[in-house]
CSV table of C-alpha atoms in Angstrom, one decimal:
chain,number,residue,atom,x,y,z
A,1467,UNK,CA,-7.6,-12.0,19.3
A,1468,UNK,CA,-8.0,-12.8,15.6
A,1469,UNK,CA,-8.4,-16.1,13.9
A,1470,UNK,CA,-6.0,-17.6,11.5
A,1471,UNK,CA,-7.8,-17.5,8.0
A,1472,UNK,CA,-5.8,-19.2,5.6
A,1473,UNK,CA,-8.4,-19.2,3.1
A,1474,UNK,CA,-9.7,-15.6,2.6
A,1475,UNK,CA,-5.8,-15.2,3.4
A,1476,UNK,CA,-5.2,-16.7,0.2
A,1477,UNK,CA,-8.0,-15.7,-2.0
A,1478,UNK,CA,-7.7,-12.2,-0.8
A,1479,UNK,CA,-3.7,-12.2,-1.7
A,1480,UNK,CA,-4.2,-13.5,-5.0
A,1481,UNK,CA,-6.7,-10.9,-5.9
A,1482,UNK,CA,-4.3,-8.1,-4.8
A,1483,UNK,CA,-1.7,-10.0,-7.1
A,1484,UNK,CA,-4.1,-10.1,-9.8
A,1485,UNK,CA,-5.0,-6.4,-9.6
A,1486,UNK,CA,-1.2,-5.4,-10.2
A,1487,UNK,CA,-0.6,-7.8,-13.1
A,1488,UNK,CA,-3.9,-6.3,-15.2
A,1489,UNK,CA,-2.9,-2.7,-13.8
A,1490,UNK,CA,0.8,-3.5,-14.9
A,1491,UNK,CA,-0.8,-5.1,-18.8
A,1492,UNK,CA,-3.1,-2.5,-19.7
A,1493,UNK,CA,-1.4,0.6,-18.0
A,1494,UNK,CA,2.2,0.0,-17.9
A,1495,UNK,CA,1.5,1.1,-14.0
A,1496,UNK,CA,2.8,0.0,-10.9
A,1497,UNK,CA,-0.3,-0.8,-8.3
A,1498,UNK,CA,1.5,1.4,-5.4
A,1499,UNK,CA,-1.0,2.7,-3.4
A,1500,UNK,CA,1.7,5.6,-2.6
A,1501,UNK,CA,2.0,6.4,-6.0
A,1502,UNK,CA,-1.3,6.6,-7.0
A,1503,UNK,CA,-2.5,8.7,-4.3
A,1504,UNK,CA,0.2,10.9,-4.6
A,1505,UNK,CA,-1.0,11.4,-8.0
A,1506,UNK,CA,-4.3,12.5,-7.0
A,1507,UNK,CA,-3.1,15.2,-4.3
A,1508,UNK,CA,-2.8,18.9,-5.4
A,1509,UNK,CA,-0.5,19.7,-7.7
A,1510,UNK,CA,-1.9,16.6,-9.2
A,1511,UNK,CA,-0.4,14.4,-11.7
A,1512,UNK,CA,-1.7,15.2,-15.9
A,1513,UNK,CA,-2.9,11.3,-15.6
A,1514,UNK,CA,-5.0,11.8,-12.7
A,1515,UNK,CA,-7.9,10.8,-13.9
A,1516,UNK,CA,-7.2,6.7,-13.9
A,1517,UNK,CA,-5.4,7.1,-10.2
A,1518,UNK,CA,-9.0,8.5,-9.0
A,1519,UNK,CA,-10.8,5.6,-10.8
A,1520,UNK,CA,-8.5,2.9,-9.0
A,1521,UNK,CA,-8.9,4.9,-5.6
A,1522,UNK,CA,-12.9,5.1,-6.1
A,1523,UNK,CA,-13.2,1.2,-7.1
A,1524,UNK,CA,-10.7,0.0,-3.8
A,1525,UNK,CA,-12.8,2.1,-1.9
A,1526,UNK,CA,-16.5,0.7,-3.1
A,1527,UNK,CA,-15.2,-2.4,-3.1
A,1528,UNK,CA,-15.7,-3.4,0.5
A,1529,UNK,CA,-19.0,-1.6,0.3
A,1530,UNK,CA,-19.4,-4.1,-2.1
A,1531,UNK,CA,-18.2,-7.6,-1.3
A,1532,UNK,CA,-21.1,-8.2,1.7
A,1533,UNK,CA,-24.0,-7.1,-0.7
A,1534,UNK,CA,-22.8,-9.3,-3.7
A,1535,UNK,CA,-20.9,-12.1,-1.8
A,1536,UNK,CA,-22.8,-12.2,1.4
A,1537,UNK,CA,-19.1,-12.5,3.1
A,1538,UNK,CA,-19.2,-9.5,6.0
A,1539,UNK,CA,-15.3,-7.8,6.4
A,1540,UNK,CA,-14.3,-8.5,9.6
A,1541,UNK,CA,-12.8,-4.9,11.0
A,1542,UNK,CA,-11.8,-3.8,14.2
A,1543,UNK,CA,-9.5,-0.9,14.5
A,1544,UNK,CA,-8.1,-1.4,18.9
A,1545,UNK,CA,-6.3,1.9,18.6
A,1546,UNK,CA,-7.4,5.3,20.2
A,1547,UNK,CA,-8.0,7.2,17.0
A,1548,UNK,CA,-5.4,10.1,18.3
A,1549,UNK,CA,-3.2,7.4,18.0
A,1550,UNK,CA,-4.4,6.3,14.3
A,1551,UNK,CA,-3.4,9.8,13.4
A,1552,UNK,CA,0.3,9.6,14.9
A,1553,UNK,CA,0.4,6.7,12.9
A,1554,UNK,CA,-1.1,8.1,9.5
A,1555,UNK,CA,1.4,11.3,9.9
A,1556,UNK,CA,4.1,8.9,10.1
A,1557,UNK,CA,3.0,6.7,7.8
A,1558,UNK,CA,2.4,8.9,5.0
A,1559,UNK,CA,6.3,10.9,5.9
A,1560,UNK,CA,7.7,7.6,5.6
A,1561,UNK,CA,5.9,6.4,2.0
A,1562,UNK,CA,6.8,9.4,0.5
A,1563,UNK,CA,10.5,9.4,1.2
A,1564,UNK,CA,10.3,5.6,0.6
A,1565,UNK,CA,8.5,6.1,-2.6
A,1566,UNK,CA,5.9,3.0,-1.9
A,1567,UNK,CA,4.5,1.1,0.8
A,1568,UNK,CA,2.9,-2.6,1.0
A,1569,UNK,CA,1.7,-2.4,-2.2
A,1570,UNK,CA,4.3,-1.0,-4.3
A,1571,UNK,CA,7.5,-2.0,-2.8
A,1572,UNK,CA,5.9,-5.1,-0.9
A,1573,UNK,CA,4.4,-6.9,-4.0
A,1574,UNK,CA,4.9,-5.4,-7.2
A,1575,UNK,CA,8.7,-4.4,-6.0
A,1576,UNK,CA,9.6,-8.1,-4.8
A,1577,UNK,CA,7.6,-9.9,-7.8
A,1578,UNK,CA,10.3,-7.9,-9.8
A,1579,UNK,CA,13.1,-8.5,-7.9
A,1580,UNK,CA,14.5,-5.4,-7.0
A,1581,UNK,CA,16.9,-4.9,-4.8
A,1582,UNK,CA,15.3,-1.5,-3.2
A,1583,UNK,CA,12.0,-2.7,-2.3
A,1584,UNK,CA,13.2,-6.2,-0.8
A,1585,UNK,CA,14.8,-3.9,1.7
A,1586,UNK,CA,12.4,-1.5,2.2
A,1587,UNK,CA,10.0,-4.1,2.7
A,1588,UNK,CA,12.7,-5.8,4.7
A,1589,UNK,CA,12.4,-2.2,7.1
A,1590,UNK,CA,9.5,-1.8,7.0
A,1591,UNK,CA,8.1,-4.8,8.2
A,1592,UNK,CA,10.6,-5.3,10.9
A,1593,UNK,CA,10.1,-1.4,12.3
A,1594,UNK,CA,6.3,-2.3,12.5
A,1595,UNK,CA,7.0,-5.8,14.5
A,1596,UNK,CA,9.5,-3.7,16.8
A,1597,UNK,CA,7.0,-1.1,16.9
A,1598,UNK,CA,4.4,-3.4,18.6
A,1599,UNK,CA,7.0,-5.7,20.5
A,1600,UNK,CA,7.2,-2.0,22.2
A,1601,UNK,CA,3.7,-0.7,22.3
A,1602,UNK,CA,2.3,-4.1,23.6
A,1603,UNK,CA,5.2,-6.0,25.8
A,1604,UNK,CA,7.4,-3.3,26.8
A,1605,UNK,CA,4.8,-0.4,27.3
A,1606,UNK,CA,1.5,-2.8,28.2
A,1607,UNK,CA,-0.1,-0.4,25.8
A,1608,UNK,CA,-2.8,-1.6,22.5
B,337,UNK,CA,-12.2,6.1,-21.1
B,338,UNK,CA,-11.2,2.8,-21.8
B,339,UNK,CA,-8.2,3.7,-19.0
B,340,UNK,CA,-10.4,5.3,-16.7
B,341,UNK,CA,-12.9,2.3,-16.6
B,342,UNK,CA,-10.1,-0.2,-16.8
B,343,UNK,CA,-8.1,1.5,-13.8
B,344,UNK,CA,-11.4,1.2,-11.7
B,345,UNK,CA,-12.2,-2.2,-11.9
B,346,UNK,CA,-8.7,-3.0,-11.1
B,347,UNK,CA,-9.2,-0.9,-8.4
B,348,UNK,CA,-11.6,-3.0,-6.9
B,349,UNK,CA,-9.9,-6.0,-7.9
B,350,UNK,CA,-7.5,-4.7,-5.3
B,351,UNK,CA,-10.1,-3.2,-3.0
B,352,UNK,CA,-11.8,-6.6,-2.4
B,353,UNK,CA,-9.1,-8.5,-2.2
B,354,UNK,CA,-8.0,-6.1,0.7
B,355,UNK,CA,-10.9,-6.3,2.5
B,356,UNK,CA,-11.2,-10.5,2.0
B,357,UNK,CA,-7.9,-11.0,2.7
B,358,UNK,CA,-7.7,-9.1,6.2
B,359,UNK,CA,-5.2,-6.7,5.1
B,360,UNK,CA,-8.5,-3.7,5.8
B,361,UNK,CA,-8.2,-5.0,9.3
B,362,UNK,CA,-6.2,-3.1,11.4
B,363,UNK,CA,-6.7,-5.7,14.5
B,364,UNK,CA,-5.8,-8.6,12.6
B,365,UNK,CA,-3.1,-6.4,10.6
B,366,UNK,CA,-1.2,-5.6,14.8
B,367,UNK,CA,-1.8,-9.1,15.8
B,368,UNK,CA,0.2,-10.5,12.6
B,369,UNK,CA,3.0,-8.2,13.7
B,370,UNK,CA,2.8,-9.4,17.4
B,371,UNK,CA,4.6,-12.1,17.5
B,372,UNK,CA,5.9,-12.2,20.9
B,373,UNK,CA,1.3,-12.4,21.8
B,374,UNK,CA,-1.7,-13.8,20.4
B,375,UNK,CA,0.5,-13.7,16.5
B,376,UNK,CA,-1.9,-14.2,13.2
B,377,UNK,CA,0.3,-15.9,10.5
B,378,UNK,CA,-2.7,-15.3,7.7
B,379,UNK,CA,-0.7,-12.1,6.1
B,380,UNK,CA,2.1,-14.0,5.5
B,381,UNK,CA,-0.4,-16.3,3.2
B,382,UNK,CA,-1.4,-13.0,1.9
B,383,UNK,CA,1.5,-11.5,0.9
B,384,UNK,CA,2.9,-15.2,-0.2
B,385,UNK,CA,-0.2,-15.0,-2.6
B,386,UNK,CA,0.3,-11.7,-3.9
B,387,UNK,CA,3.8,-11.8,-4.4
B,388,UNK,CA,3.6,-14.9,-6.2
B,389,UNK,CA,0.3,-14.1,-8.7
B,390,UNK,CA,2.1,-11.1,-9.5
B,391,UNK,CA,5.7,-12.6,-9.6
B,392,UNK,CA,4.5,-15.2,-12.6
B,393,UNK,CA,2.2,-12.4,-13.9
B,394,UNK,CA,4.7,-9.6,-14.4
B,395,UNK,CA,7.2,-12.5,-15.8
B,396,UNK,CA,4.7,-12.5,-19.2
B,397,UNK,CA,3.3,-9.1,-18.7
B,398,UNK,CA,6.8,-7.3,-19.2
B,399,UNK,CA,8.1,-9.8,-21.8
B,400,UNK,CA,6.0,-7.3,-24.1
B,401,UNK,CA,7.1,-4.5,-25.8
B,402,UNK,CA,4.4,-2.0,-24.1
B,403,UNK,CA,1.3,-2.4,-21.9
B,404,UNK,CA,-1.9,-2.2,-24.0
B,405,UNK,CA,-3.6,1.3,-23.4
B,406,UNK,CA,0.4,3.0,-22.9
B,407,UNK,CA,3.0,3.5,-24.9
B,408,UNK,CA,5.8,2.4,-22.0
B,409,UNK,CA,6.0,0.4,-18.8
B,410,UNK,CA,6.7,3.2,-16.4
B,411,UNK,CA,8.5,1.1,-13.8
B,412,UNK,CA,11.7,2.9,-11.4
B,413,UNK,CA,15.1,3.5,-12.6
B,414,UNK,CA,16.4,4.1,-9.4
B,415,UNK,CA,19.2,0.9,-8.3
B,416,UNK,CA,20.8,1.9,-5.2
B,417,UNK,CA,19.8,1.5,-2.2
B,418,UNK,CA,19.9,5.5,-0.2
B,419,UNK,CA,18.5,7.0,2.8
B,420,UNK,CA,15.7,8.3,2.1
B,421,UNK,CA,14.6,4.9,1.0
B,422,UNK,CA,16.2,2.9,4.5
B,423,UNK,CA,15.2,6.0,6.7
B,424,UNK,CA,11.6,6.6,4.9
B,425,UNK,CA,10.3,2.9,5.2
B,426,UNK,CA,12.0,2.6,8.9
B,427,UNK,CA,9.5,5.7,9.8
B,428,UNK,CA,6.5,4.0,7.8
B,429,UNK,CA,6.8,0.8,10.0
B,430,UNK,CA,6.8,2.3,12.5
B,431,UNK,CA,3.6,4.6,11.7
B,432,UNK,CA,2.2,0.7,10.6
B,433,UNK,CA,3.3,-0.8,14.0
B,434,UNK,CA,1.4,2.1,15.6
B,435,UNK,CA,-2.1,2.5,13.7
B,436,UNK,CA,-2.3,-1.2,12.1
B,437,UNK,CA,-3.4,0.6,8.6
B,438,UNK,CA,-0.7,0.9,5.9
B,439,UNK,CA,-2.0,3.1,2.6
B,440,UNK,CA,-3.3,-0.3,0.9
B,441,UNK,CA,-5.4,-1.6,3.4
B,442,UNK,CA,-6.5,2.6,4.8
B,443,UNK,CA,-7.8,3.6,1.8
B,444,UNK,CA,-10.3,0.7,1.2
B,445,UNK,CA,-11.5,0.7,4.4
B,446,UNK,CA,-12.7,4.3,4.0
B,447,UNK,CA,-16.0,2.6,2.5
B,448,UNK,CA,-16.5,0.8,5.3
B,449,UNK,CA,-17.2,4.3,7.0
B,450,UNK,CA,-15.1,4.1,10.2
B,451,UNK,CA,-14.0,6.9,11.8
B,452,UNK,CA,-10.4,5.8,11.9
B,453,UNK,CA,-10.0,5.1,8.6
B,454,UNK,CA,-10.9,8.3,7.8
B,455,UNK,CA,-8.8,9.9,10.5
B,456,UNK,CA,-5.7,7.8,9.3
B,457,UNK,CA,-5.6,8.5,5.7
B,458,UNK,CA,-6.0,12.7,6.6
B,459,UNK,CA,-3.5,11.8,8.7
B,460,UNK,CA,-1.4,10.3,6.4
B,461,UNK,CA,-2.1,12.8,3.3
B,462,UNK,CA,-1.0,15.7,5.8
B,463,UNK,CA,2.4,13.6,5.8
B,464,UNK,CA,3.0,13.2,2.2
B,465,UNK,CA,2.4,16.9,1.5
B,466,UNK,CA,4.5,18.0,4.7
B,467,UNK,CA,7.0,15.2,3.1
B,468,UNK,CA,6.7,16.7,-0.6
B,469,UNK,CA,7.2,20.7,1.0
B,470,UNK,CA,10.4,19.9,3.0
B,471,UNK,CA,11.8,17.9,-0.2
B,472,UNK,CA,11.2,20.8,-2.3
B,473,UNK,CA,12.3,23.3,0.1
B,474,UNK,CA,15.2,20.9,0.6
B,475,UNK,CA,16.0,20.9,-3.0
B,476,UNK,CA,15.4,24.6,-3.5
B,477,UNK,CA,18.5,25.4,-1.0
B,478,UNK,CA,20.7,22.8,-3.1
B,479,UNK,CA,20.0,24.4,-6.2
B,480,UNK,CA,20.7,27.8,-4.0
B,481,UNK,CA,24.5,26.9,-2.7
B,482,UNK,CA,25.5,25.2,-6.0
């Protein structure tokens, strides 16, 4: 059971929002979280070296946020980790083929309009509610 | 440098509005997608958010000529929609729908230094380079036959 938290909800969104525009202003880059790791995997991309910087400061940041903000991040991951790992092997199959996820196709995609990431985001979204319609109602699973 | 710097405070730009927004949370991340159960509307403020800062942003950004530290706005040519688009995000929902962490909200929540963070994003780099050996393999064999 989690709260609805239309503020954080909010403030949170906008930040992600805000992180593409400067990313997209002073880079020329899309803030895809596929694309930028991908970058940073062997045979890495010649520009690695800003993909590693963006990678480093989203994962300090929630290291971060409790010691400057005093706001805790609420986590709680409810699936066996085996499980986590199905998920991450599919997961990472499916952003590659895609060529983004959330982040890529899911906001910076839509904000432009483009027709291939309002359906990927369009599949996406509805394979993960089916996906838990399944896990939860049909197979009484987490 | 200026890049490198830049690219990291934007990086956390994005890293704490992950983790303030809920989008880190993997049980608040399932329970937006259960919507038959106990469902958690707040990602669709998030997303609303997002979409919109960066919908209004991107409208002045990309009315330039070039982004400021590049010479080009390196943005997709592809148009059309294709399978491995359709078939790759189909698979990724469903890898979402299972673990709760998609690659935005995974990576961040590696500082937070739980163990199924961690396990999802190995996870999920052993897919992209399993991902980028069959496409190469698969392209190899095309180049082959023709």
């Amino acid at each position: 059971m989690t709260e609805f938290t239309p503020i954080p909800a909010l403030i949170g969104g906008s930040l992600i929002g805000l992180s593409a525009v400067l990313l997209m202003a002073f880079h020329g880059r899309i803030a895809g979280m596929t694309g930028i790791l991908t970058g940073v995997l062997p045979p890495a991309a010649k520009d690695w070296g800003w993909r590693a910087a963006f990678l480093l400061g989203a994962i300090v940041a929630p290291i971060l946020v409790p010691i400057l903000s005093g706001y805790e991040v609420p986590f709680a991951s409810p699936v066996p980790v085996i499980w986590v790992m199905v998920g991450g092997l599919l997961a990472g199959i499916g952003v590659f083929f895609a060529s983004g996820c959330t982040s890529g196709h899911g906001v910076c995609g839509i904000a432009r309009l483009s027709g291939r990431s309002i359906s990927a985001t369009a599949t996406f979204m509805v394979a993960a509610v089916a996906t838990v319609f399944v896990i939860r109602h049909v197979l009484g699973g987490f | 440098m200026q890049r490198i710097v830049l690219a990291g405070l934007f990086g956390l730009i994005f890293g704490t509005g992950i983790a303030i927004s809920g989008m880190i949370n993997p049980a608040k991340v399932l329970n937006f997608f259960d919507i038959a159960g106990n469902w958690d509307p707040s990602l669709l403020l998030v997303m609303g958010s997002a979409l919109t800062v960066a919908a209004i942003g991107f409208r002045f950004v990309l009315r330039r000529e070039q982004p400021l530290l590049d010479q080009q706005f390196h943005l997709p040519t592809k148009r059309k929609l294709d399978v491995p688009l359709i078939g790759g995000s189909a698979v990724f929902g469903i890898g979402w729908g299972i673990a709760g962490f998609c690659p935005g909200g995974a990576i961040p929540a590696l500082g937070l230094g739980d163990v199924s963070a961690w396990a999802f994003v190995a996870a999920m780099i052993a897919g992209i380079l399993t991902a980028r050996t069959l496409r190469r393999f698969a392209q190899q064999r095309v180049t082959q036959t023709a």
